[in-house]
Tab-separated table of C-alpha atoms and ligand atoms in Angstrom:
chain	number	residue	atom	x	y	z
A	1	ARG	CA	-0.116	0.203	0.006
A	2	ILE	CA	1.538	3.675	-0.695
A	3	GLU	CA	0.968	6.590	1.176
A	4	HIS	CA	1.096	10.228	0.729
A	5	PRO	CA	-0.001	13.751	2.584
A	6	GLN	CA	-3.251	14.186	1.074
A	7	ALA	CA	-2.413	17.521	-0.164
A	8	VAL	CA	0.496	16.086	-2.576
A	9	ILE	CA	-2.224	14.146	-4.477
A	10	ASP	CA	-4.865	17.378	-4.248
A	11	ARG	CA	-1.639	19.267	-5.886
A	12	ILE	CA	-1.512	16.272	-8.667
A	13	GLN	CA	-5.358	16.377	-9.487
A	14	TYR	CA	-6.279	20.150	-8.891
A	15	GLY	CA	-3.256	21.783	-9.453
A	16	ALA	CA	-3.429	25.622	-8.553
A	17	ASP	CA	-7.061	24.800	-7.050
A	18	ALA	CA	-6.092	22.373	-4.360
A	19	GLY	CA	-6.972	23.563	-1.063
A	20	ARG	CA	-9.572	25.942	-2.437
A	21	GLY	CA	-12.622	23.688	-0.631
A	22	LEU	CA	-12.596	20.851	-3.137
A	23	GLU	CA	-12.816	17.509	-1.561
A	24	PRO	CA	-9.692	15.327	-1.066
A	25	ALA	CA	-8.911	14.265	-4.446
A	26	ARG	CA	-8.548	10.209	-5.451
A	27	TYR	CA	-6.642	8.901	-8.228
A	28	ARG	CA	-6.305	5.696	-10.332
A	29	PHE	CA	-3.148	4.050	-12.231
A	30	VAL	CA	-2.964	1.134	-14.229
A	31	HIS	CA	0.161	-0.237	-15.803
A	32	HIS	CA	0.852	-3.297	-17.980
A	33	THR	CA	4.351	-5.079	-17.816
A	34	HIS	CA	6.574	-5.993	-20.617
A	35	ASP	CA	5.983	-9.560	-19.402
A	36	GLY	CA	1.880	-9.057	-19.359
A	37	ARG	CA	1.520	-8.501	-15.562
A	38	ALA	CA	-1.080	-6.034	-14.347
A	39	VAL	CA	0.130	-3.241	-11.560
A	40	TYR	CA	-2.439	-1.018	-10.641
A	41	THR	CA	-3.864	1.249	-7.875
A	42	PHE	CA	-6.823	-0.363	-5.783
A	43	CYS	CA	-9.024	0.771	-2.804
A	44	MET	CA	-7.760	4.164	-2.890
A	45	CYS	CA	-8.811	6.052	0.203
A	46	PRO	CA	-8.687	9.588	0.195
A	47	GLY	CA	-8.175	11.484	3.829
A	48	GLY	CA	-7.826	7.832	5.071
A	49	GLU	CA	-5.414	5.827	7.429
A	50	VAL	CA	-3.670	2.673	6.755
A	51	VAL	CA	-5.114	-0.102	9.003
A	52	ALA	CA	-3.968	-3.600	10.530
A	53	SER	CA	-5.674	-6.513	9.049
A	54	GLY	CA	-4.513	-9.466	9.970
A	55	SER	CA	-6.619	-12.251	11.244
A	56	ALA	CA	-4.337	-14.092	13.438
A	57	ALA	CA	-1.222	-13.624	15.473
A	58	GLY	CA	2.305	-13.429	13.814
A	59	GLN	CA	0.645	-11.908	10.646
A	60	GLY	CA	1.647	-8.366	9.060
A	61	VAL	CA	-1.123	-7.383	6.930
A	62	VAL	CA	-2.344	-3.723	5.765
A	63	ASN	CA	-5.402	-2.486	4.383
A	64	GLY	CA	-6.881	1.141	4.037
A	65	MET	CA	-9.765	2.862	5.007
A	66	SER	CA	-11.428	6.629	5.065
A	67	PRO	CA	-13.129	7.362	7.865
A	68	ARG	CA	-16.238	9.542	7.457
A	69	ARG	CA	-14.860	12.963	7.336
A	70	ARG	CA	-11.537	12.229	5.306
A	71	ALA	CA	-9.564	14.380	7.384
A	72	THR	CA	-6.743	12.499	8.196
A	73	GLY	CA	-4.547	14.509	5.914
A	74	PHE	CA	-3.340	11.412	4.333
A	75	ALA	CA	-4.169	9.288	1.151
A	76	ASN	CA	-3.261	5.828	0.807
A	77	SER	CA	-3.990	2.981	-2.169
A	78	GLY	CA	-3.160	-0.502	-2.634
A	79	VAL	CA	-0.654	-1.087	-5.240
A	80	VAL	CA	-1.992	-4.763	-6.668
A	81	VAL	CA	1.102	-7.031	-8.565
A	82	GLY	CA	-0.918	-9.774	-10.384
A	83	VAL	CA	0.689	-12.893	-9.217
A	84	VAL	CA	0.772	-16.123	-11.691
A	85	PRO	CA	1.077	-19.940	-10.893
A	86	ALA	CA	4.711	-19.669	-11.817
A	87	ASP	CA	5.394	-17.329	-8.678
A	88	LEU	CA	4.049	-20.059	-6.662
A	89	PRO	CA	6.794	-22.125	-4.695
A	90	GLY	CA	5.790	-25.480	-4.271
A	91	GLY	CA	2.554	-26.855	-5.886
A	92	GLY	CA	-0.469	-28.493	-4.726
A	93	VAL	CA	-3.976	-26.434	-4.454
A	94	LEU	CA	-3.258	-24.713	-1.416
A	95	ALA	CA	0.192	-23.120	-2.804
A	96	GLY	CA	-1.329	-19.958	-3.088
A	97	MET	CA	-2.327	-19.630	0.078
A	98	HIS	CA	0.898	-21.096	1.743
A	99	PHE	CA	2.589	-18.278	-0.551
A	100	GLN	CA	0.187	-15.372	0.992
A	101	GLU	CA	0.896	-17.095	4.786
A	102	GLY	CA	4.715	-16.660	4.143
A	103	LEU	CA	4.256	-13.003	2.757
A	104	GLU	CA	2.546	-12.242	5.823
A	105	ARG	CA	4.915	-13.790	8.077
A	106	LEU	CA	7.636	-11.929	6.684
A	107	ALA	CA	5.930	-8.707	6.915
A	108	PHE	CA	5.548	-9.140	10.464
A	109	ARG	CA	9.343	-10.095	11.132
A	110	LEU	CA	10.271	-6.786	8.828
A	111	GLY	CA	8.043	-4.572	10.992
A	112	GLY	CA	9.819	-5.880	14.390
A	113	SER	CA	7.787	-8.452	15.184
A	114	ASP	CA	5.775	-6.118	17.411
A	115	TYR	CA	3.045	-5.602	14.860
A	116	ARG	CA	4.556	-2.316	13.428
A	117	ALA	CA	4.323	-1.853	9.568
A	118	PRO	CA	7.248	-2.579	7.707
A	119	VAL	CA	7.752	0.656	5.413
A	120	GLN	CA	10.289	2.222	3.045
A	121	THR	CA	10.013	5.136	0.675
A	122	VAL	CA	9.214	5.082	-2.809
A	123	ALA	CA	12.281	6.724	-3.311
A	124	ALA	CA	14.377	4.028	-1.797
A	125	PHE	CA	12.263	1.436	-3.143
A	126	LEU	CA	13.010	2.336	-6.609
A	127	GLY	CA	16.759	2.954	-5.759
A	128	ARG	CA	16.701	6.641	-6.357
A	129	ALA	CA	17.509	8.197	-2.662
A	130	ASN	CA	17.306	7.368	0.671
A	131	PRO	CA	14.996	9.739	2.593
A	132	PRO	CA	14.172	9.578	6.310
A	133	ILE	CA	10.856	7.758	6.935
A	134	PRO	CA	8.177	10.336	6.785
A	135	ALA	CA	4.844	10.759	9.204
A	136	ALA	CA	2.528	7.770	8.853
A	137	SER	CA	-1.075	7.481	9.214
A	138	TYR	CA	-0.832	3.704	10.769
A	139	ARG	CA	-1.639	3.542	14.406
A	140	PRO	CA	0.556	0.703	15.791
A	141	GLY	CA	3.367	2.366	14.277
A	142	VAL	CA	6.010	1.606	11.181
A	143	ALA	CA	9.144	0.294	11.115
A	144	GLY	CA	12.005	1.129	8.457
A	145	ALA	CA	12.789	-2.058	6.357
A	146	ARG	CA	13.980	-3.125	3.047
A	147	LEU	CA	10.502	-4.187	1.299
A	148	THR	CA	12.602	-5.081	-1.672
A	149	THR	CA	13.363	-8.239	0.142
A	150	LEU	CA	9.701	-8.790	1.020
A	151	LEU	CA	8.480	-9.954	-2.515
A	152	PRO	CA	10.142	-12.386	-4.610
A	153	ARG	CA	11.873	-10.576	-7.425
A	154	PRO	CA	9.648	-11.010	-10.269
A	155	LEU	CA	6.743	-8.890	-8.155
A	156	THR	CA	9.258	-6.315	-7.030
A	157	SER	CA	10.475	-6.069	-10.531
A	158	ALA	CA	6.938	-5.499	-11.867
A	159	LEU	CA	6.120	-3.129	-8.982
A	160	ARG	CA	9.167	-0.975	-9.724
A	161	GLN	CA	8.038	-0.699	-13.431
A	162	GLY	CA	4.533	-0.103	-12.560
A	163	LEU	CA	5.515	2.772	-10.203
A	164	ASP	CA	8.245	4.227	-12.461
A	165	ARG	CA	5.186	4.517	-14.852
A	166	PHE	CA	2.694	6.181	-12.386
A	167	GLY	CA	5.464	8.597	-11.898
A	168	ARG	CA	5.715	9.524	-15.622
A	169	ILE	CA	2.083	10.554	-15.400
A	170	ALA	CA	2.651	12.454	-12.103
A	171	PRO	CA	6.032	13.027	-11.157
A	172	THR	CA	5.639	13.950	-7.509
A	173	PHE	CA	3.579	10.656	-6.664
A	174	LEU	CA	6.944	9.033	-6.395
A	175	ASP	CA	8.666	11.862	-4.357
A	176	PRO	CA	9.430	11.953	-0.704
A	177	PRO	CA	7.400	11.475	1.551
A	178	ALA	CA	5.535	9.101	-0.793
A	179	LEU	CA	5.862	5.758	1.412
A	180	LEU	CA	5.276	1.862	0.938
A	181	TYR	CA	4.031	-0.653	3.199
A	182	GLY	CA	3.867	-4.183	3.643
A	183	VAL	CA	2.378	-6.171	2.831
A	184	GLU	CA	-1.307	-5.908	1.344
A	185	SER	CA	-1.590	-9.461	0.717
A	186	ARG	CA	-5.493	-9.861	0.397
A	187	THR	CA	-6.804	-8.201	-2.331
A	188	SER	CA	-8.397	-11.632	-3.674
A	189	CYS	CA	-8.475	-14.878	-2.394
A	190	PRO	CA	-5.716	-17.277	-3.711
A	191	LEU	CA	-7.773	-20.216	-3.877
A	192	THR	CA	-11.558	-21.551	-4.967
A	193	MET	CA	-13.699	-23.556	-3.041
A	194	VAL	CA	-15.167	-25.667	-5.631
A	195	ARG	CA	-18.922	-25.591	-5.851
A	196	ARG	CA	-21.812	-27.492	-7.553
A	197	PRO	CA	-24.369	-25.717	-9.510
A	198	ASP	CA	-26.682	-25.487	-6.744
A	199	ARG	CA	-23.943	-23.869	-4.708
A	200	GLN	CA	-23.044	-26.622	-2.106
A	201	SER	CA	-19.627	-27.692	-1.937
A	202	ALA	CA	-18.555	-30.151	-4.263
A	203	SER	CA	-16.644	-32.179	-1.742
A	204	HIS	CA	-18.962	-31.246	1.007
A	205	LEU	CA	-22.445	-31.740	0.985
A	206	GLY	CA	-24.729	-29.226	2.976
A	207	LEU	CA	-22.236	-26.847	3.168
A	208	TYR	CA	-22.232	-23.454	1.117
A	209	PRO	CA	-18.957	-21.981	0.504
A	210	ILE	CA	-19.673	-18.210	-0.026
A	211	GLY	CA	-18.026	-14.797	-0.361
A	212	GLU	CA	-14.335	-13.588	-0.835
A	213	GLY	CA	-12.510	-16.513	1.350
A	214	ALA	CA	-14.230	-18.845	-0.844
A	215	GLY	CA	-12.939	-17.464	-3.723
A	216	TYR	CA	-16.455	-15.964	-5.510
A	217	ALA	CA	-16.039	-12.555	-4.917
A	218	GLY	CA	-13.878	-9.070	-4.079
A	219	GLY	CA	-15.139	-6.459	-2.021
A	220	ILE	CA	-18.511	-5.751	-0.272
A	221	ILE	CA	-20.866	-5.881	-2.949
A	222	SER	CA	-19.978	-8.911	-4.869
A	223	SER	CA	-19.680	-10.691	-1.466
A	224	ALA	CA	-23.089	-9.840	-0.212
A	225	ALA	CA	-24.527	-10.808	-3.814
A	226	ASP	CA	-23.128	-13.999	-3.349
A	227	GLY	CA	-24.199	-14.924	-0.139
A	228	ILE	CA	-27.682	-13.683	-1.219
A	229	GLU	CA	-27.864	-15.842	-4.047
A	230	SER	CA	-26.275	-18.755	-2.307
A	231	ALA	CA	-29.204	-18.592	0.505
A	232	LEU	CA	-31.870	-18.355	-2.301
A	233	ALA	CA	-30.472	-21.178	-3.627
A	234	LEU	CA	-30.522	-22.802	-0.003
A	235	LEU	CA	-33.984	-21.928	0.083
A	236	GLY	CA	-34.940	-23.233	-3.200
A	237	SER	CA	-36.260	-20.317	-4.705
A	238	ALA	CA	-33.079	-19.458	-6.781
A	239	PRO	CA	-34.339	-17.848	-10.403
B	1	FAD	C1	-9.605	-2.075	6.163
B	1	FAD	C2	-10.525	-2.871	5.077
B	1	FAD	C3	-11.358	-1.799	4.074
B	1	FAD	C4	-12.220	-2.433	3.203
B	1	FAD	N1	-12.699	-1.348	2.557
B	1	FAD	C5	-13.413	-1.944	1.279
B	1	FAD	C6	-14.383	-1.167	0.481
B	1	FAD	O1	-14.502	0.258	0.743
B	1	FAD	N2	-15.110	-1.485	-0.295
B	1	FAD	C7	-15.225	-2.924	-0.605
B	1	FAD	O2	-16.078	-3.237	-1.252
B	1	FAD	N3	-14.488	-3.648	0.128
B	1	FAD	C8	-13.715	-3.257	1.057
B	1	FAD	N4	-12.573	-3.919	1.665
B	1	FAD	C9	-12.923	-5.605	1.452
B	1	FAD	C10	-14.236	-6.389	2.232
B	1	FAD	O3	-14.412	-6.184	3.505
B	1	FAD	C11	-14.199	-7.642	2.128
B	1	FAD	O4	-14.316	-7.746	0.666
B	1	FAD	C12	-15.907	-8.248	2.303
B	1	FAD	O5	-15.564	-7.918	4.043
B	1	FAD	C13	-15.635	-9.613	2.137
B	1	FAD	O6	-17.005	-10.024	2.505
B	1	FAD	P1	-17.183	-11.799	3.096
B	1	FAD	O7	-18.486	-11.821	3.506
B	1	FAD	O8	-16.780	-12.734	1.836
B	1	FAD	O9	-16.258	-11.847	4.576
B	1	FAD	P2	-16.159	-11.204	5.563
B	1	FAD	O10	-16.926	-9.918	5.865
B	1	FAD	O11	-14.878	-11.325	6.128
B	1	FAD	O12	-16.933	-11.995	6.639
B	1	FAD	C14	-16.384	-13.346	7.169
B	1	FAD	C15	-17.206	-13.604	8.656
B	1	FAD	O13	-16.703	-14.946	8.965
B	1	FAD	C16	-16.259	-14.731	10.240
B	1	FAD	N5	-15.687	-16.194	10.649
B	1	FAD	C17	-14.310	-16.471	10.425
B	1	FAD	N6	-14.120	-17.483	10.923
B	1	FAD	C18	-15.113	-18.303	11.225
B	1	FAD	C19	-15.195	-19.425	12.120
B	1	FAD	N7	-14.460	-20.425	12.329
B	1	FAD	N8	-16.246	-19.650	12.422
B	1	FAD	C20	-17.233	-18.770	12.536
B	1	FAD	N9	-17.122	-17.481	12.052
B	1	FAD	C21	-15.877	-17.388	11.117
B	1	FAD	C22	-15.736	-13.673	10.368
B	1	FAD	O14	-15.863	-13.140	11.792
B	1	FAD	C23	-16.514	-12.708	9.674
B	1	FAD	O15	-17.559	-12.072	10.103
B	1	FAD	C24	-12.189	-3.877	3.197
B	1	FAD	C25	-11.545	-4.520	4.028
B	1	FAD	C26	-10.704	-4.233	4.774
B	1	FAD	C27	-9.793	-4.830	6.086
């Protein structure tokens, strides 16, 4: 996840009109790398904060949210790099899940093993400069780390290419105090629980896998819609 002072984003988007009562600005970037990988911003949170999103001990996981007033003074966004099966060490149907768990354990350690988030300035991640770690919204605290050691090399390389492209569109996007956090690892589910057409588990009849964790949705609305459709199927009144 990447974070800036909201004023930086407002200046990029509004230019000379920044600060004149306009709402905190948003952005969206996308890039396709030479080897066909997508790098894109996701879940941009104007006036928001980066929040802890682990679900068990020893996991270093971040996400973002905007409180209603959008007045934290920070803007953050996920920066997603597509993962393909060849990126996964080992095989088996749970390889993606194990890969995700490994990243989260490593992020926890890089953050000092005390629930701070590991961070690195974008300038340092790109090898351009080594500015000090700036103020950050993450309330448990942040710890300077080499995020270049967090992701496998092909993902780091894709992320660098994507950021470089974003910086060509909006040069100050990469300048200090732009800050990267590790690791936003739960943008989509690394596996799918196979369902029958009547939405029961193919292997465990009577169980209805639904929503994001089952691999059928991403986000609030699609998860809710998937749950409603399965409930209707369970009630025997699916259209
Ligand atoms: C900080 C943050 C901000 C987000 N912002 C947005 C946003 O702005 N827009 C958007 O579309 N999406 C957003 N998301 C993603 C969104 O929250 C998820 O996509 C969505 O909640 C998935 O819905 P779900 O019903 O599949 O799973 P969940 O909402 O995770 O529900 C799963 C439920 O299962 C329960 N559970 C887990 N294990 C067990 C067990 N063993 N026994 C019983 N119960 C169990 C959990 O407690 C939970 O209540 C955000 C996520 C986070 C973390």
